[in-house]
PDB file of C-alpha atoms in Angstrom:
ATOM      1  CA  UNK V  17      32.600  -8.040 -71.841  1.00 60.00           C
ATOM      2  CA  UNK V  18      35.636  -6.467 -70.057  1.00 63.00           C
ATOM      3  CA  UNK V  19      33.189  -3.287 -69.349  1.00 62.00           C
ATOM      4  CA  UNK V  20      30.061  -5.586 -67.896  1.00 65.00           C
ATOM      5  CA  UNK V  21      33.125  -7.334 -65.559  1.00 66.00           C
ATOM      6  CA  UNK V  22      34.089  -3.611 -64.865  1.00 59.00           C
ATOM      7  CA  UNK V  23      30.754  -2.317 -63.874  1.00 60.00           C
ATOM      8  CA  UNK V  24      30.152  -5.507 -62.218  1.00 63.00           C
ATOM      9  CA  UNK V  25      33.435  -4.766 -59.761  1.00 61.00           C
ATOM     10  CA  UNK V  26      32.724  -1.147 -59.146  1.00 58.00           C
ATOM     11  CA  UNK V  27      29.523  -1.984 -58.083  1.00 61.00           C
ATOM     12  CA  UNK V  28      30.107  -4.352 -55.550  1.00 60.00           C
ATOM     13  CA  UNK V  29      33.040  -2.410 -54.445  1.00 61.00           C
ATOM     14  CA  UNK V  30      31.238   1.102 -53.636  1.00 63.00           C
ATOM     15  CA  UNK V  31      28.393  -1.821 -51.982  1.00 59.00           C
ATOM     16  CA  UNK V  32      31.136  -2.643 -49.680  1.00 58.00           C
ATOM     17  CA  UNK V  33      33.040   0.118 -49.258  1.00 59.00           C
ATOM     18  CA  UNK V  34      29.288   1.828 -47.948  1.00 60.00           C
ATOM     19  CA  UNK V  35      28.886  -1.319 -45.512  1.00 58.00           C
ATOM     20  CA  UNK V  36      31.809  -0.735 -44.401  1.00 57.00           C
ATOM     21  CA  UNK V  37      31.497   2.950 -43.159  1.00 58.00           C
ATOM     22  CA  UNK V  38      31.002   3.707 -39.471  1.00 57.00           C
ATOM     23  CA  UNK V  39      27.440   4.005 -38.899  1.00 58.00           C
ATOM     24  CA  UNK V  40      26.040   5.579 -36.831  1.00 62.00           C
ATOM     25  CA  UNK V  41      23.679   4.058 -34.173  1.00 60.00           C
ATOM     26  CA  UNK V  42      20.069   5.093 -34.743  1.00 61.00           C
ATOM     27  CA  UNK V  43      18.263   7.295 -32.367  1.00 61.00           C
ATOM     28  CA  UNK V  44      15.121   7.284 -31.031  1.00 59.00           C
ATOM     29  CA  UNK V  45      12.133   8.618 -32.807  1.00 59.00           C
ATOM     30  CA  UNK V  46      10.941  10.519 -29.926  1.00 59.00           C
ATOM     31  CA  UNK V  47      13.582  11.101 -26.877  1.00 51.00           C
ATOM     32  CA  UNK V  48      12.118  11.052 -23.254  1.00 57.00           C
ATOM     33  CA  UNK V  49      12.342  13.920 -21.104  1.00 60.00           C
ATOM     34  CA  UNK V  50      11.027  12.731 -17.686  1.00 72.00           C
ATOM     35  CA  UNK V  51       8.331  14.766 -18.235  1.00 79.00           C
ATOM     36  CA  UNK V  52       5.793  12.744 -17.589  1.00 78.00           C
ATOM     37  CA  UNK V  53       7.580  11.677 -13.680  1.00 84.00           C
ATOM     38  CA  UNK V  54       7.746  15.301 -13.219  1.00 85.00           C
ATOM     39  CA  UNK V  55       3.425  15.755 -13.799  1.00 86.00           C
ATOM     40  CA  UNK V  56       3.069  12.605 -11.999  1.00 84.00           C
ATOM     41  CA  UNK V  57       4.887  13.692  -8.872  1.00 86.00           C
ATOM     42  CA  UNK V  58       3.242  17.463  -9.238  1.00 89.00           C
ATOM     43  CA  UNK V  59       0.154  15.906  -9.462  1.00 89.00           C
ATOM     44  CA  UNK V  60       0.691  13.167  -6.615  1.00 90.00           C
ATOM     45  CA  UNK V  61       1.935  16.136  -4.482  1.00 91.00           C
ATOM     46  CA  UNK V  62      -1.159  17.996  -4.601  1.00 94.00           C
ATOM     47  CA  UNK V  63      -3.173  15.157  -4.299  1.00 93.00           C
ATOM     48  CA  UNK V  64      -1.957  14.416  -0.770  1.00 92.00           C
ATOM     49  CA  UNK V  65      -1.779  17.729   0.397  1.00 94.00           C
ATOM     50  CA  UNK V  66      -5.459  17.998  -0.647  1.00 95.00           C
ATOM     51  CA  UNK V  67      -6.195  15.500   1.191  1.00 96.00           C
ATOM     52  CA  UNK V  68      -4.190  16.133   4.249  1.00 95.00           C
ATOM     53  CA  UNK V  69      -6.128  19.632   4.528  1.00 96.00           C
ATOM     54  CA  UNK V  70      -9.682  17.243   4.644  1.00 96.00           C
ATOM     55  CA  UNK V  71      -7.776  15.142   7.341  1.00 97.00           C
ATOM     56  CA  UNK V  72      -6.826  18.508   9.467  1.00 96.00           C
ATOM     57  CA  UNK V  73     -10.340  20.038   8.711  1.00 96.00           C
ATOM     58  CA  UNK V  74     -11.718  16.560  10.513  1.00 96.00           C
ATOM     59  CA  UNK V  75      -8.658  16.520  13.461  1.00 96.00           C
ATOM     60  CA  UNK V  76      -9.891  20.291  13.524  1.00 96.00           C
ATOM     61  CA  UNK V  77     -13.617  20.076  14.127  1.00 95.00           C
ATOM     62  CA  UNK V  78     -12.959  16.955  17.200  1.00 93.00           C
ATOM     63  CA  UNK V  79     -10.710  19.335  20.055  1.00 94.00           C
ATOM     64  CA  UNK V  80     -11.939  16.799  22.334  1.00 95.00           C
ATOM     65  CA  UNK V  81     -10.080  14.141  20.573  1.00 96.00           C
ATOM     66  CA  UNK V  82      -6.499  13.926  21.012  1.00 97.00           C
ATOM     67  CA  UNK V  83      -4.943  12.893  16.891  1.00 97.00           C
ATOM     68  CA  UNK V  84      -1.373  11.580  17.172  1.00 97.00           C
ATOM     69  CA  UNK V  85       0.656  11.682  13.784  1.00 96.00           C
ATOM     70  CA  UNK V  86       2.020   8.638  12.634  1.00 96.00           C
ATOM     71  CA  UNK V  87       5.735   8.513  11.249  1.00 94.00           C
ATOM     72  CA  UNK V  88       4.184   6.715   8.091  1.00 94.00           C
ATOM     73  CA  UNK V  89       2.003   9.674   7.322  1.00 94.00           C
ATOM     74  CA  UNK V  90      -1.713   8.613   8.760  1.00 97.00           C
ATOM     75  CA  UNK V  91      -3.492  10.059  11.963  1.00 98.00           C
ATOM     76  CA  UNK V  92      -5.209   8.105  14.652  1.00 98.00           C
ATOM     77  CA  UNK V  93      -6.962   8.603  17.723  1.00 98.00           C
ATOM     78  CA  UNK V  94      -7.551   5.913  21.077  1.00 98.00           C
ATOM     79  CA  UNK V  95     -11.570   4.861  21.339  1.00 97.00           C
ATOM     80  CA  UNK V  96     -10.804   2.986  24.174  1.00 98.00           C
ATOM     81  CA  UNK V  97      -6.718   3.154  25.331  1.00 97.00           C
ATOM     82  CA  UNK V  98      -5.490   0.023  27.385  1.00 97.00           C
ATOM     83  CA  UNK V  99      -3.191   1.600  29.828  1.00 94.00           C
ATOM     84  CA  UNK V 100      -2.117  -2.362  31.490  1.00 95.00           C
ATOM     85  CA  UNK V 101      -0.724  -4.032  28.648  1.00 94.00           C
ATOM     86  CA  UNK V 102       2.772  -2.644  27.362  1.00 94.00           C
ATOM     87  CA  UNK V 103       2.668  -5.583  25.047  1.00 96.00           C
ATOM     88  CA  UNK V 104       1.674  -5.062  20.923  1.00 97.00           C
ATOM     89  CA  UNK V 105       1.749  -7.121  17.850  1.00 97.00           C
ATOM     90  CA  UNK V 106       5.146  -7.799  16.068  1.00 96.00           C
ATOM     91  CA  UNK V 107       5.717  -9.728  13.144  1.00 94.00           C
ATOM     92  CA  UNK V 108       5.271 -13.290  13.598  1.00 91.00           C
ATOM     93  CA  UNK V 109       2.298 -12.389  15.809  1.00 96.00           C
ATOM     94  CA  UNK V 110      -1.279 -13.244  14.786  1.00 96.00           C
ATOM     95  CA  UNK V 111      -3.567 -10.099  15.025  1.00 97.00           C
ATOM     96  CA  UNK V 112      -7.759 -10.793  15.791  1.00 97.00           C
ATOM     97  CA  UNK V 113      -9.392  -7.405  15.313  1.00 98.00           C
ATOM     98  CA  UNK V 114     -12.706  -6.555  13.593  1.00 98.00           C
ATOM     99  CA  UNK V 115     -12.872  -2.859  11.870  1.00 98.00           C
ATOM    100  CA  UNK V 116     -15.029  -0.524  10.315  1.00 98.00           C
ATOM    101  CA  UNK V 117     -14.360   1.744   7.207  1.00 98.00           C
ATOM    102  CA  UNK V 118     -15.701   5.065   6.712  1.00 98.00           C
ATOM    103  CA  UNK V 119     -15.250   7.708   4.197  1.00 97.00           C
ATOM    104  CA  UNK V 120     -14.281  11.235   5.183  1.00 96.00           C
ATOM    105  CA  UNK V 121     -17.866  12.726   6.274  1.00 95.00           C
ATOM    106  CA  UNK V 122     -18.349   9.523   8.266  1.00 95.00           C
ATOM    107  CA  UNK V 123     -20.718   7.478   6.236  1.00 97.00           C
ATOM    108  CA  UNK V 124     -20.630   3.984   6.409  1.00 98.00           C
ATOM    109  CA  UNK V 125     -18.207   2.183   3.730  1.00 98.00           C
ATOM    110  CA  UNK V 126     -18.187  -1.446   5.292  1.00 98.00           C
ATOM    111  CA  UNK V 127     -19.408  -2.375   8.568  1.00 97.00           C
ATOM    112  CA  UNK V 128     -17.662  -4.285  11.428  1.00 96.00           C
ATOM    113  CA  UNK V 129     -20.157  -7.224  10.150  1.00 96.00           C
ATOM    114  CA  UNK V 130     -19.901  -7.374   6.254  1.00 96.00           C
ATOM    115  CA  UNK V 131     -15.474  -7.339   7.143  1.00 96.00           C
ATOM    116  CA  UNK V 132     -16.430  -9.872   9.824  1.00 94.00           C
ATOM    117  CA  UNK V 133     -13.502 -10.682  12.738  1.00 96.00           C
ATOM    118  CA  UNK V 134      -9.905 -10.959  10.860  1.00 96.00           C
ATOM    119  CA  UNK V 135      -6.924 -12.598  12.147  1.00 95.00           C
ATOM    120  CA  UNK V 136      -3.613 -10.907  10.485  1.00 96.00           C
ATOM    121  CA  UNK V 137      -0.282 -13.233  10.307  1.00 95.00           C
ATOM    122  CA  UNK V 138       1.806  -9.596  11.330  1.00 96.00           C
ATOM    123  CA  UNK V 139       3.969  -8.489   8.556  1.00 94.00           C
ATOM    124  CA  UNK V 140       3.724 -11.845   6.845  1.00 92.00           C
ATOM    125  CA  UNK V 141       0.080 -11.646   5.388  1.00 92.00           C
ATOM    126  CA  UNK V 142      -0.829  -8.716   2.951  1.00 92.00           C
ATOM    127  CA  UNK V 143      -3.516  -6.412   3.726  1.00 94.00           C
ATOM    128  CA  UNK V 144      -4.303  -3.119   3.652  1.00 95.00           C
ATOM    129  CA  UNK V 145      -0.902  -0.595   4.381  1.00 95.00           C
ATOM    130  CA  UNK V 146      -2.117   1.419   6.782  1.00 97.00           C
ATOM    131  CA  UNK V 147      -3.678  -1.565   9.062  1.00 97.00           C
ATOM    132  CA  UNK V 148      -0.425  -3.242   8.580  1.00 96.00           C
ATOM    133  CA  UNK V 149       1.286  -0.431  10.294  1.00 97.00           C
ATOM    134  CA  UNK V 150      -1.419   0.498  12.446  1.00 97.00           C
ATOM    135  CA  UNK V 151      -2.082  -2.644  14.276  1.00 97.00           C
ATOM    136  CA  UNK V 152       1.361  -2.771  15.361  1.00 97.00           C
ATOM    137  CA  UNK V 153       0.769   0.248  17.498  1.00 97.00           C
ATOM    138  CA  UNK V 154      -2.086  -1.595  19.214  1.00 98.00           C
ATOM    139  CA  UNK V 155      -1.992  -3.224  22.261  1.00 98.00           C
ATOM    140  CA  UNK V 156      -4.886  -5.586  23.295  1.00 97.00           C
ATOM    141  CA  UNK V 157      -8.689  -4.841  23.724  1.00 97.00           C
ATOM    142  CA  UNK V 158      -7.879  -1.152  22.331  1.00 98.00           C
ATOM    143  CA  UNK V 159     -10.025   0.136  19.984  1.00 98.00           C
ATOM    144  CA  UNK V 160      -8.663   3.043  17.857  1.00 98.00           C
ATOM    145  CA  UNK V 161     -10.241   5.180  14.573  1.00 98.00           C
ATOM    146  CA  UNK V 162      -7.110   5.957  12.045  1.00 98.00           C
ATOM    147  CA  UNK V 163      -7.731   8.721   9.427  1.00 98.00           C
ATOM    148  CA  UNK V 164      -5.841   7.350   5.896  1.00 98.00           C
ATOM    149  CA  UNK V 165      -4.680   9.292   3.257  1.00 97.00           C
ATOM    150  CA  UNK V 166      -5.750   7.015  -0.380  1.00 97.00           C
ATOM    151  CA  UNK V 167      -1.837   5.995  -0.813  1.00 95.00           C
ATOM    152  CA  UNK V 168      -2.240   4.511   3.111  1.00 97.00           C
ATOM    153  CA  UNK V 169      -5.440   2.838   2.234  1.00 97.00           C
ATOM    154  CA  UNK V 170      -6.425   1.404  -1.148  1.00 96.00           C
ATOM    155  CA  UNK V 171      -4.163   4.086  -3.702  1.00 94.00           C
ATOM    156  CA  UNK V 172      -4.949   4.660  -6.827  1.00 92.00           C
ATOM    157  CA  UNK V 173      -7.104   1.756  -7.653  1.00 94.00           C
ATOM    158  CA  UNK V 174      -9.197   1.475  -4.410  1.00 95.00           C
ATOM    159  CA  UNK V 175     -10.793  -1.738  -3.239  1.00 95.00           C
ATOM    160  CA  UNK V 176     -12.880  -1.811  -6.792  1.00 93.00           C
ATOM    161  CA  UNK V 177     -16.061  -2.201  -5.115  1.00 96.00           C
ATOM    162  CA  UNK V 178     -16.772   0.458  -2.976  1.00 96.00           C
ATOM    163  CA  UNK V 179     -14.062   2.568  -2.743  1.00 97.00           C
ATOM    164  CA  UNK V 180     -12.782   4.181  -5.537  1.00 95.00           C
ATOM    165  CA  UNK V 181      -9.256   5.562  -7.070  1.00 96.00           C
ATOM    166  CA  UNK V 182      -7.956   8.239  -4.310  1.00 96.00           C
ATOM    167  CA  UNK V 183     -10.198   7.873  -1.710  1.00 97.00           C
ATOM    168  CA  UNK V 184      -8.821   9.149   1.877  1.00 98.00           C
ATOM    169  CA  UNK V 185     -10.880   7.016   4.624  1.00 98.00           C
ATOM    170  CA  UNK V 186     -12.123   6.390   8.505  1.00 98.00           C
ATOM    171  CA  UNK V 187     -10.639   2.826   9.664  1.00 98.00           C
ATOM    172  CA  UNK V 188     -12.098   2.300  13.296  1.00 98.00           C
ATOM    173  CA  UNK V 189     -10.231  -0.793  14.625  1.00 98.00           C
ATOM    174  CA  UNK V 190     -10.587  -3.140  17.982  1.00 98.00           C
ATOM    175  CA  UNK V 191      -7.641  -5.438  18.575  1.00 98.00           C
ATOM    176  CA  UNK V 192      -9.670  -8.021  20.635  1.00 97.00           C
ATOM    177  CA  UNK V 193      -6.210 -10.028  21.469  1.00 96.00           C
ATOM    178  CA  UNK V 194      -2.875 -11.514  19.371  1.00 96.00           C
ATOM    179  CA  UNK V 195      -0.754 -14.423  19.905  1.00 95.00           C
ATOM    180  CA  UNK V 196       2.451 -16.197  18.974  1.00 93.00           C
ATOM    181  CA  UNK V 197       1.796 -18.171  15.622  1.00 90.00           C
ATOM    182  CA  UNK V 198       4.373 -20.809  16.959  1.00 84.00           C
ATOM    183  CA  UNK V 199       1.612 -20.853  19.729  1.00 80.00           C
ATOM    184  CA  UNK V 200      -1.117 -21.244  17.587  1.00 76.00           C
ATOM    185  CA  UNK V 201       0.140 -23.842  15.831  1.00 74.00           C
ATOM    186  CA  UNK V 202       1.151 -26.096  18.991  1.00 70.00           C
ATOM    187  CA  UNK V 203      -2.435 -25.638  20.337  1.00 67.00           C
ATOM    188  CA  UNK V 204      -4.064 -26.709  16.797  1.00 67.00           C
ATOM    189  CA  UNK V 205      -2.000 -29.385  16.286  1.00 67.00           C
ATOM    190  CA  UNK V 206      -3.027 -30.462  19.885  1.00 67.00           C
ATOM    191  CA  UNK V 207      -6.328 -30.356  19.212  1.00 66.00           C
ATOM    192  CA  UNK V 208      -5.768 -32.295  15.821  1.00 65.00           C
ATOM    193  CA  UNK V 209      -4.336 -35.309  17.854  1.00 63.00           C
ATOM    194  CA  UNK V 210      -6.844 -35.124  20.280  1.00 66.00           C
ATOM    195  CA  UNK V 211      -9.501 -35.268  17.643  1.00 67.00           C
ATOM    196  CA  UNK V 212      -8.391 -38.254  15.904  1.00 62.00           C
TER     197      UNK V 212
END
């Protein structure tokens, strides 16, 4: 009897005395190296210089044209300039353009008709990056053709309908006017009274 009670205390003592040891916090199974950042930005790297080399080859084969670089990265060129107005959209503007988006060798994504006229609450309404940016270099009844790299159009999921992962494109734009939303909203709610 003495030797179960014996047994019975050494056991439970080397149980404690091993939950009691300093353990050691358990690792990982597999430890990250970042090397899957490092592909990614290789890869995104050559992806947009590919694609800025199509973009050249286009700005290239138009001298007539005059292409200005953008700070954000895109290219664009004045249709029709408006050399009067010094006035463009800012945010808290509403934006009423119609566009047209081509791919690369110029055929016909989406027509002016199928994207219809948009109004664009600036900087307050989400759309498309590079027409954010763009429109704000716009001044009324100007009508200008941007050239987008994919990550200033539709990235790496495109528009999934007709434009696909990646796809640089041809964005020709005509800001047909913009106006104050406070403005706006005086003159509809004007018109609201009126009608009632």
């Amino acid at each position: 009897m003495k030797a179960k009670i014996f047994y019975s205390l050494l056991f439970f003592g080397m149980l404690f005395a091993i939950g009691c040891q300093d353990s050691e916090a358990r690792r990982p199974i597999q430890q990250s190296s970042g090397s899957f950042m490092k592909e990614s930005v290789v890869r995104n790297k050559k992806l947009v210089a590919s694609e800025e080399k199509l973009i050249d080859s286009i700005i290239k084969s138009n001298p007539t044209k005059e292409y200005l670089a953008s700070k954000k990265g895109y290219w664009y060129t004045y249709e029709i300039k408006n050399e009067t107005d010094t006035l463009r959209p800012k945010k808290g503007d509403v934006a009423f353009f119609e566009y047209e988006i081509n791919d690369l060798q110029g055929n016909v994504i989406y027509t002016a008709l199928e994207l219809r006229p948009q109004d664009y609450l600036v900087d307050k309404q989400e759309i498309m990056i590079g027409l954010r940016d763009g429109i704000k270099l716009m001044r009324k009844n100007e009508k200008v053709t941007f050239l987008f790299p994919s990550h200033m159009a539709y990235g790496y999921l495109g528009d999934k309908n007709r434009i696909g992962p990646n796809v640089p494109i041809i964005c020709t734009v005509t800001l047909a006017d913009f106006e104050k939303e406070t403005e706006l909203k005086k003159v509809k709610n004007e018109n609201n009274s009126n009608n009632q």
